[in-house]
Coordinates of N, CA and C in Angstrom, one line a residue:
M1 N 241.2 47.7 14.4 CA 240.3 48.6 15.2 C 239.4 47.9 16.1
A2 N 238.9 46.7 15.7 CA 238.0 45.9 16.5 C 238.8 45.4 17.7
G3 N 240.0 45.0 17.5 CA 240.8 44.5 18.6 C 241.1 45.6 19.6
N4 N 241.4 46.8 19.2 CA 241.6 48.0 20.1 C 240.4 48.3 20.8
R5 N 239.2 48.3 20.1 CA 238.0 48.6 20.8 C 237.7 47.6 21.9
D6 N 237.9 46.3 21.6 CA 237.7 45.3 22.6 C 238.6 45.4 23.8
Y7 N 239.8 45.8 23.5 CA 240.8 46.0 24.6 C 240.4 47.1 25.5
I8 N 239.9 48.2 24.9 CA 239.5 49.4 25.7 C 238.2 49.0 26.5
N9 N 237.3 48.3 25.8 CA 236.0 47.9 26.5 C 236.3 47.1 27.7
R10 N 237.3 46.1 27.6 CA 237.6 45.3 28.7 C 238.3 46.0 29.8
R11 N 239.1 47.0 29.5 CA 239.7 47.8 30.5 C 238.6 48.6 31.3
I12 N 237.7 49.2 30.5 CA 236.6 50.0 31.2 C 235.8 49.1 32.0
H13 N 235.5 47.9 31.5 CA 234.7 46.9 32.2 C 235.4 46.5 33.5
S14 N 236.7 46.3 33.5 CA 237.4 46.0 34.7 C 237.4 47.1 35.7
L15 N 237.6 48.4 35.2 CA 237.7 49.5 36.1 C 236.4 49.8 36.7
L16 N 235.3 49.7 36.0 CA 234.0 49.9 36.6 C 233.6 48.9 37.6
G17 N 234.1 47.7 37.5 CA 233.9 46.7 38.5 C 234.4 47.0 39.8
V18 N 235.4 47.8 39.9 CA 236.1 48.2 41.1 C 235.6 49.7 41.5
L19 N 235.7 50.6 40.5 CA 235.3 51.9 40.7 C 234.3 52.3 39.6
P20 N 233.0 52.5 40.0 CA 232.5 52.7 41.3 C 231.7 51.5 41.8
I21 N 231.5 50.5 41.0 CA 230.6 49.4 41.4 C 231.0 48.7 42.7
G22 N 232.3 48.4 42.8 CA 232.9 47.7 44.0 C 232.7 48.6 45.2
L23 N 233.0 49.9 45.1 CA 232.8 50.7 46.3 C 231.3 50.8 46.7
F24 N 230.5 50.9 45.7 CA 229.0 50.9 46.0 C 228.6 49.6 46.7
L25 N 229.1 48.5 46.3 CA 228.8 47.2 47.0 C 229.2 47.3 48.4
I26 N 230.4 47.7 48.7 CA 230.9 47.8 50.1 C 230.0 48.8 50.9
Q27 N 229.7 49.9 50.3 CA 228.8 50.9 51.0 C 227.4 50.3 51.2
H28 N 226.8 49.7 50.2 CA 225.5 49.1 50.3 C 225.4 48.0 51.4
L29 N 226.4 47.2 51.4 CA 226.4 46.1 52.5 C 226.7 46.7 53.8
T30 N 227.5 47.8 53.9 CA 227.7 48.4 55.2 C 226.4 49.0 55.8
V31 N 225.7 49.7 54.9 CA 224.4 50.3 55.4 C 223.5 49.2 55.8
N32 N 223.4 48.1 55.1 CA 222.5 47.0 55.4 C 222.9 46.3 56.7
F33 N 224.3 46.3 57.0 CA 224.8 45.7 58.2 C 224.3 46.4 59.5
F34 N 223.8 47.6 59.4 CA 223.2 48.3 60.5 C 222.0 47.6 61.0
A35 N 221.5 46.7 60.2 CA 220.3 45.9 60.7 C 220.7 45.0 61.9
T36 N 222.0 44.6 62.0 CA 222.4 43.8 63.1 C 222.3 44.6 64.5
R37 N 222.2 45.9 64.4 CA 222.0 46.7 65.6 C 220.6 47.0 65.9
G38 N 219.7 46.5 65.1 CA 218.3 46.6 65.3 C 217.6 47.4 64.2
P39 N 216.2 47.3 64.1 CA 215.5 48.0 63.1 C 215.7 49.5 63.0
E40 N 215.8 50.1 64.2 CA 215.9 51.6 64.2 C 217.2 52.0 63.6
A41 N 218.3 51.3 63.9 CA 219.6 51.6 63.4 C 219.6 51.5 61.8
F42 N 219.0 50.4 61.3 CA 218.9 50.2 59.9 C 218.1 51.3 59.2
N43 N 217.0 51.6 59.8 CA 216.1 52.6 59.2 C 216.8 54.0 59.2
A44 N 217.5 54.3 60.2 CA 218.2 55.6 60.2 C 219.3 55.6 59.2
A45 N 220.0 54.6 59.0 CA 221.1 54.5 58.0 C 220.5 54.6 56.6
A46 N 219.4 53.8 56.4 CA 218.8 53.7 55.1 C 218.2 55.1 54.7
H47 N 217.6 55.7 55.6 CA 216.9 57.0 55.4 C 218.0 58.1 55.2
F48 N 219.1 58.0 55.8 CA 220.2 58.9 55.5 C 220.7 58.8 54.1
M49 N 220.9 57.6 53.6 CA 221.3 57.4 52.2 C 220.2 57.9 51.3
E50 N 218.9 57.7 51.6 CA 217.8 58.1 50.8 C 217.7 59.6 50.7
S51 N 218.2 60.3 51.7 CA 218.1 61.8 51.8 C 219.3 62.5 51.2
L52 N 220.2 61.8 50.6 CA 221.4 62.4 50.1 C 221.1 63.4 49.0
P53 N 221.7 64.6 48.9 CA 221.5 65.5 47.8 C 221.9 64.9 46.5
Y54 N 221.2 65.3 45.4 CA 221.6 64.8 44.1 C 221.5 63.2 44.0
R55 N 220.6 62.6 44.8 CA 220.6 61.2 44.9 C 220.3 60.6 43.5
Y56 N 219.4 61.1 42.8 CA 219.0 60.5 41.5 C 220.2 60.6 40.5
V57 N 220.9 61.7 40.6 CA 222.1 61.8 39.7 C 223.1 60.8 40.1
L58 N 223.4 60.7 41.4 CA 224.3 59.7 41.9 C 223.9 58.3 41.5
E59 N 222.7 58.0 41.7 CA 222.2 56.6 41.3 C 222.4 56.3 39.8
L60 N 222.1 57.3 39.0 CA 222.2 57.1 37.6 C 223.6 56.9 37.1
F61 N 224.5 57.9 37.5 CA 225.8 57.9 36.9 C 226.9 57.1 37.7
I62 N 226.6 56.8 39.0 CA 227.5 56.1 39.8 C 227.1 54.6 40.0
I63 N 225.8 54.4 39.9 CA 225.3 53.0 40.1 C 224.8 52.4 38.8
F64 N 223.7 52.9 38.3 CA 222.9 52.2 37.3 C 223.6 52.1 36.0
L65 N 224.1 53.2 35.4 CA 224.8 53.2 34.1 C 226.1 52.3 34.2
P66 N 227.0 52.5 35.2 CA 228.1 51.6 35.3 C 227.7 50.1 35.4
I67 N 226.7 49.8 36.2 CA 226.3 48.4 36.3 C 225.7 47.9 35.0
L68 N 225.0 48.7 34.3 CA 224.4 48.3 33.0 C 225.5 48.0 32.0
F69 N 226.5 48.9 31.9 CA 227.7 48.6 31.0 C 228.4 47.3 31.4
H70 N 228.8 47.3 32.7 CA 229.6 46.2 33.2 C 228.8 44.9 33.1
G71 N 227.5 44.9 33.3 CA 226.7 43.7 33.2 C 226.5 43.2 31.8
I72 N 226.2 44.1 30.9 CA 226.0 43.7 29.5 C 227.3 43.2 28.8
Y73 N 228.4 44.0 29.1 CA 229.6 43.5 28.5 C 230.1 42.3 29.2
G74 N 229.8 42.2 30.4 CA 230.2 40.9 31.2 C 229.6 39.7 30.6
V75 N 228.3 39.8 30.2 CA 227.6 38.7 29.6 C 228.2 38.3 28.3
Y76 N 228.6 39.4 27.5 CA 229.3 39.1 26.3 C 230.6 38.3 26.5
I77 N 231.3 38.7 27.5 CA 232.6 38.0 27.8 C 232.3 36.6 28.2
A78 N 231.3 36.4 29.1 CA 230.9 35.1 29.6 C 230.6 34.1 28.5
F79 N 229.9 34.6 27.5 CA 229.4 33.7 26.4 C 230.4 33.6 25.2
T80 N 231.4 34.4 25.2 CA 232.4 34.3 24.2 C 233.7 33.7 24.7
A81 N 233.9 33.7 26.0 CA 235.2 33.2 26.6 C 235.3 31.7 26.4
K82 N 236.5 31.2 26.2 CA 236.8 29.8 26.1 C 237.4 29.3 27.4
H83 N 236.7 28.4 28.0 CA 237.2 27.8 29.3 C 238.1 26.6 28.9
N84 N 239.2 26.4 29.7 CA 240.0 25.2 29.4 C 240.2 24.4 30.7
V85 N 239.2 24.5 31.6 CA 239.4 23.8 32.9 C 239.5 22.3 32.7
S86 N 238.8 21.7 31.8 CA 238.8 20.3 31.6 C 240.2 19.8 31.1
N87 N 240.9 20.8 30.4 CA 242.2 20.4 29.9 C 243.4 20.6 30.8
Y88 N 243.3 21.7 31.6 CA 244.4 22.1 32.5 C 244.0 22.0 34.0
G89 N 242.9 22.6 34.4 CA 242.4 22.5 35.8 C 243.2 23.3 36.7
Y90 N 244.0 24.3 36.2 CA 244.7 25.1 37.1 C 243.8 26.0 37.9
F91 N 244.3 26.4 39.1 CA 243.4 27.2 40.0 C 242.9 28.5 39.3
R92 N 243.8 29.2 38.6 CA 243.4 30.4 38.0 C 242.4 30.2 36.8
N93 N 242.5 29.0 36.2 CA 241.5 28.7 35.2 C 240.1 28.5 35.8
W94 N 240.1 27.9 36.9 CA 238.8 27.7 37.7 C 238.3 29.0 38.1
M95 N 239.1 29.9 38.5 CA 238.7 31.3 38.9 C 238.1 32.0 37.7
F96 N 238.7 31.8 36.6 CA 238.3 32.5 35.4 C 236.9 32.0 35.0
M97 N 236.7 30.7 35.1 CA 235.3 30.1 34.8 C 234.3 30.6 35.8
L98 N 234.6 30.5 37.1 CA 233.7 31.0 38.1 C 233.4 32.5 38.0
Q99 N 234.3 33.2 37.6 CA 234.1 34.7 37.4 C 233.0 34.9 36.4
R100 N 233.0 34.1 35.3 CA 232.0 34.3 34.3 C 230.6 33.8 34.8
Y101 N 230.6 32.6 35.4 CA 229.3 32.1 35.9 C 228.7 33.0 37.0
T102 N 229.5 33.4 37.9 CA 229.0 34.3 39.0 C 228.6 35.7 38.4
G103 N 229.2 36.1 37.3 CA 228.8 37.3 36.7 C 227.3 37.3 36.2
V104 N 227.0 36.2 35.6 CA 225.6 36.0 35.1 C 224.6 35.9 36.3
I105 N 225.0 35.1 37.3 CA 224.1 35.0 38.5 C 224.0 36.3 39.1
T106 N 225.0 37.1 39.3 CA 225.0 38.4 39.9 C 224.1 39.3 39.2
L107 N 224.2 39.3 37.9 CA 223.3 40.2 37.1 C 221.9 39.9 37.3
I108 N 221.5 38.6 37.3 CA 220.1 38.2 37.5 C 219.7 38.7 38.9
F109 N 220.5 38.4 39.9 CA 220.2 38.8 41.3 C 220.0 40.3 41.4
I110 N 220.9 41.1 40.9 CA 220.8 42.5 41.0 C 219.6 43.0 40.3
A111 N 219.2 42.5 39.1 CA 218.0 42.9 38.4 C 216.8 42.7 39.3
W112 N 216.7 41.5 39.9 CA 215.6 41.2 40.8 C 215.6 42.1 42.0
H113 N 216.7 42.2 42.6 CA 216.8 43.0 43.9 C 216.4 44.5 43.6
V114 N 216.9 45.0 42.5 CA 216.5 46.4 42.2 C 215.0 46.5 41.9
W115 N 214.4 45.6 41.2 CA 213.0 45.6 41.0 C 212.2 45.5 42.3
E116 N 212.6 44.6 43.2 CA 211.9 44.3 44.4 C 212.1 45.4 45.4
T117 N 213.1 46.2 45.3 CA 213.3 47.2 46.3 C 213.3 48.6 45.7
R118 N 214.3 49.0 44.9 CA 214.4 50.4 44.5 C 213.3 50.8 43.6
I119 N 212.9 49.9 42.6 CA 211.8 50.3 41.7 C 210.4 50.3 42.5
A120 N 210.3 49.2 43.3 CA 209.0 49.2 44.1 C 208.9 50.3 45.0
I121 N 210.0 50.8 45.6 CA 210.0 52.0 46.5 C 209.6 53.2 45.6
G122 N 210.3 53.4 44.5 CA 210.0 54.5 43.6 C 208.6 54.6 43.1
L123 N 208.0 53.4 42.9 CA 206.6 53.4 42.5 C 205.6 53.6 43.6
G124 N 206.1 53.6 44.9 CA 205.2 53.8 46.0 C 204.5 52.5 46.5
W125 N 205.0 51.4 46.0 CA 204.4 50.1 46.4 C 204.8 49.7 47.8
V126 N 206.1 50.0 48.2 CA 206.6 49.7 49.5 C 207.4 50.8 50.1
D127 N 207.6 50.8 51.4 CA 208.5 51.8 52.0 C 209.8 51.2 52.3
L128 N 210.8 52.1 52.3 CA 212.2 51.8 52.6 C 212.3 51.7 54.1
N129 N 212.3 50.4 54.6 CA 212.5 50.2 56.1 C 212.9 48.8 56.3
Y130 N 213.2 48.5 57.6 CA 213.6 47.2 58.0 C 212.6 46.1 57.6
Q131 N 211.3 46.5 57.8 CA 210.2 45.5 57.5 C 210.2 45.0 56.1
L132 N 210.6 45.9 55.1 CA 210.6 45.5 53.7 C 211.5 44.3 53.5
M133 N 212.7 44.4 54.0 CA 213.7 43.3 53.8 C 213.3 42.1 54.7
E134 N 212.7 42.3 55.9 CA 212.3 41.2 56.7 C 211.2 40.4 56.0
N135 N 210.2 41.1 55.4 CA 209.1 40.4 54.7 C 209.6 39.6 53.5
I136 N 210.7 40.1 52.8 CA 211.2 39.4 51.7 C 212.0 38.1 52.2
L137 N 212.8 38.3 53.2 CA 213.7 37.2 53.6 C 213.2 36.2 54.5
T138 N 212.0 36.4 55.1 CA 211.4 35.4 55.9 C 210.8 34.3 55.0
N139 N 210.7 34.5 53.7 CA 210.3 33.5 52.8 C 211.6 32.6 52.5
P140 N 211.5 31.3 52.8 CA 212.7 30.5 52.7 C 213.3 30.5 51.3
F141 N 212.5 30.5 50.3 CA 213.0 30.5 48.9 C 213.8 31.8 48.6
F142 N 213.2 32.9 49.0 CA 213.9 34.2 48.7 C 215.1 34.4 49.6
F143 N 215.1 33.8 50.8 CA 216.3 33.9 51.7 C 217.5 33.2 51.0
W144 N 217.3 32.0 50.5 CA 218.4 31.2 49.9 C 218.7 31.8 48.6
F145 N 217.7 32.4 47.9 CA 218.0 33.1 46.6 C 219.0 34.3 46.9
Y146 N 218.7 35.0 48.0 CA 219.6 36.2 48.4 C 220.9 35.7 48.9
V147 N 221.0 34.6 49.6 CA 222.3 34.1 50.0 C 223.1 33.7 48.8
V148 N 222.6 33.0 47.9 CA 223.3 32.7 46.6 C 223.7 33.9 45.9
G149 N 222.8 34.9 45.8 CA 223.0 36.1 45.1 C 224.1 36.9 45.7
V150 N 224.1 37.1 47.0 CA 225.1 37.9 47.8 C 226.5 37.2 47.7
V151 N 226.6 35.9 47.9 CA 227.9 35.2 47.8 C 228.4 35.3 46.4
S152 N 227.5 35.1 45.4 CA 228.0 35.2 44.0 C 228.5 36.6 43.7
T153 N 227.8 37.6 44.2 CA 228.3 39.0 44.0 C 229.6 39.3 44.7
T154 N 229.8 38.9 45.9 CA 231.0 39.1 46.7 C 232.2 38.4 46.1
F155 N 231.9 37.1 45.6 CA 233.0 36.4 44.9 C 233.4 37.1 43.6
H156 N 232.4 37.5 42.8 CA 232.7 38.2 41.6 C 233.5 39.5 41.8
F157 N 233.1 40.2 42.8 CA 233.9 41.4 43.2 C 235.3 41.1 43.6
A158 N 235.4 40.2 44.6 CA 236.8 39.9 45.1 C 237.7 39.3 44.1
N159 N 237.2 38.3 43.3 CA 238.0 37.7 42.3 C 238.3 38.7 41.2
G160 N 237.3 39.6 40.9 CA 237.5 40.7 39.9 C 238.7 41.6 40.3
L161 N 238.9 41.8 41.6 CA 240.0 42.6 42.1 C 241.3 42.1 41.6
W162 N 241.5 40.8 41.6 CA 242.7 40.1 41.1 C 242.9 40.5 39.6
S163 N 241.8 40.3 38.8 CA 241.9 40.6 37.4 C 242.2 42.1 37.1
F164 N 241.6 42.9 38.0 CA 241.8 44.4 37.8 C 243.3 44.7 38.0
F165 N 243.9 44.2 39.1 CA 245.3 44.5 39.4 C 246.2 44.0 38.3
V166 N 245.9 42.8 37.7 CA 246.7 42.3 36.6 C 246.5 43.1 35.3
S167 N 245.2 43.3 34.9 CA 245.0 44.0 33.7 C 245.4 45.4 33.6
W168 N 245.5 46.1 34.8 CA 246.0 47.4 34.9 C 247.5 47.5 35.2
G169 N 248.2 46.4 35.2 CA 249.6 46.4 35.3 C 250.1 46.7 36.7
I170 N 249.3 46.5 37.7 CA 249.7 46.7 39.1 C 250.4 45.5 39.7
T171 N 250.0 44.3 39.4 CA 250.6 43.1 39.8 C 251.1 42.4 38.6
M172 N 252.4 42.5 38.3 CA 253.0 41.9 37.1 C 253.8 40.6 37.4
T173 N 254.3 40.5 38.6 CA 255.2 39.4 38.9 C 254.4 38.2 39.5
P174 N 254.8 37.0 39.3 CA 254.1 35.9 39.9 C 253.9 36.0 41.4
R175 N 254.9 36.6 42.1 CA 254.8 36.7 43.6 C 253.7 37.7 43.9
S176 N 253.7 38.9 43.2 CA 252.6 39.9 43.5 C 251.3 39.4 43.2
Q177 N 251.1 38.6 42.1 CA 249.8 38.0 41.8 C 249.4 36.9 42.8
R178 N 250.4 36.2 43.4 CA 250.1 35.2 44.4 C 249.6 35.9 45.7
I179 N 250.2 37.0 46.0 CA 249.8 37.8 47.2 C 248.4 38.4 47.0
M180 N 248.2 38.8 45.8 CA 246.8 39.4 45.4 C 245.8 38.3 45.5
T181 N 246.1 37.1 45.2 CA 245.2 36.0 45.3 C 244.7 35.8 46.8
Y182 N 245.7 35.9 47.7 CA 245.4 35.8 49.1 C 244.5 37.0 49.6
V183 N 244.9 38.2 49.1 CA 244.1 39.3 49.4 C 242.7 39.2 49.0
S184 N 242.5 38.7 47.7 CA 241.1 38.6 47.2 C 240.3 37.6 48.0
I185 N 241.0 36.5 48.5 CA 240.3 35.5 49.3 C 239.8 36.1 50.6
I186 N 240.7 36.9 51.2 CA 240.3 37.6 52.5 C 239.2 38.6 52.2
V187 N 239.3 39.3 51.2 CA 238.2 40.3 50.8 C 236.9 39.5 50.6
F188 N 236.9 38.4 49.9 CA 235.7 37.6 49.7 C 235.1 37.1 51.0
L189 N 235.9 36.6 51.9 CA 235.4 36.1 53.1 C 234.8 37.2 54.0
A190 N 235.5 38.3 54.1 CA 235.1 39.4 54.9 C 233.8 40.0 54.4
V191 N 233.7 40.3 53.1 CA 232.5 41.0 52.6 C 231.4 40.0 52.6
S192 N 231.6 38.7 52.3 CA 230.6 37.7 52.4 C 230.0 37.6 53.8
Y193 N 230.8 37.7 54.8 CA 230.3 37.6 56.1 C 229.4 38.7 56.4
V194 N 229.8 40.0 56.0 CA 228.9 41.1 56.2 C 227.6 40.9 55.6
G195 N 227.6 40.5 54.3 CA 226.3 40.3 53.5 C 225.4 39.2 54.1
V196 N 226.0 38.0 54.3 CA 225.2 36.9 54.8 C 224.8 37.1 56.2
R197 N 225.6 37.7 57.1 CA 225.2 37.9 58.4 C 224.0 38.9 58.5
T198 N 223.9 39.8 57.6 CA 222.8 40.7 57.5 C 221.5 40.0 57.1
L199 N 221.7 39.1 56.1 CA 220.5 38.3 55.7 C 219.9 37.5 56.8
F200 N 220.8 36.9 57.6 CA 220.3 36.1 58.8 C 219.6 37.0 59.8
T201 N 220.1 38.2 59.9 CA 219.4 39.1 60.8 C 218.0 39.5 60.4
F202 N 217.9 39.8 59.1 CA 216.5 40.1 58.5 C 215.6 38.9 58.6
A203 N 216.1 37.8 58.3 CA 215.2 36.6 58.2 C 214.9 36.0 59.6
Y204 N 215.9 35.9 60.5 CA 215.8 35.2 61.7 C 216.0 36.0 63.0
G205 N 216.3 37.3 62.8 CA 216.6 38.2 63.9 C 217.8 37.8 64.7
I206 N 218.8 37.2 64.1 CA 220.0 36.9 64.8 C 221.2 37.5 64.1

């Protein structure tokens, strides 16, 4: 029974990492990327998302609860998984190890980001606008903290796609898994560019 429960939890964990968390990541970074078109464009995009009907329901069931389960169970996996990089050193073993490490980093980053933005906005301490992120990211420490957090998050998502396709039986052959490795690398580079490019815009106006 314990084995079956762990199997089911891992499948749910993998699924939530792609749907809906992965889709939310893409959407969130896309909205933020409007900053590259100027403060007015970002403010308009952000306020559109803020004015969505049933926003609180969507946030709870599409964002916060899935992230909470994925994050907590991910930490359990990270601290119970056995790495064998020192013995084998294969590429996929390194990806396995980095997936666990970036998962912990990503969880810390998301918790801080939610506190600094969503919760602070909800409590009325700050307003949702371009200046909020500009004030945060002009601090060099927080700029690099966000760079590390964003890259960690995009790697965790992109590499998680590979695991998702394997665990759900979509890529079963060595060739299909090799192709998915290339796809995940492209996804990582593309999504990382969107995220990091936005950070530079907020911090340096470029």
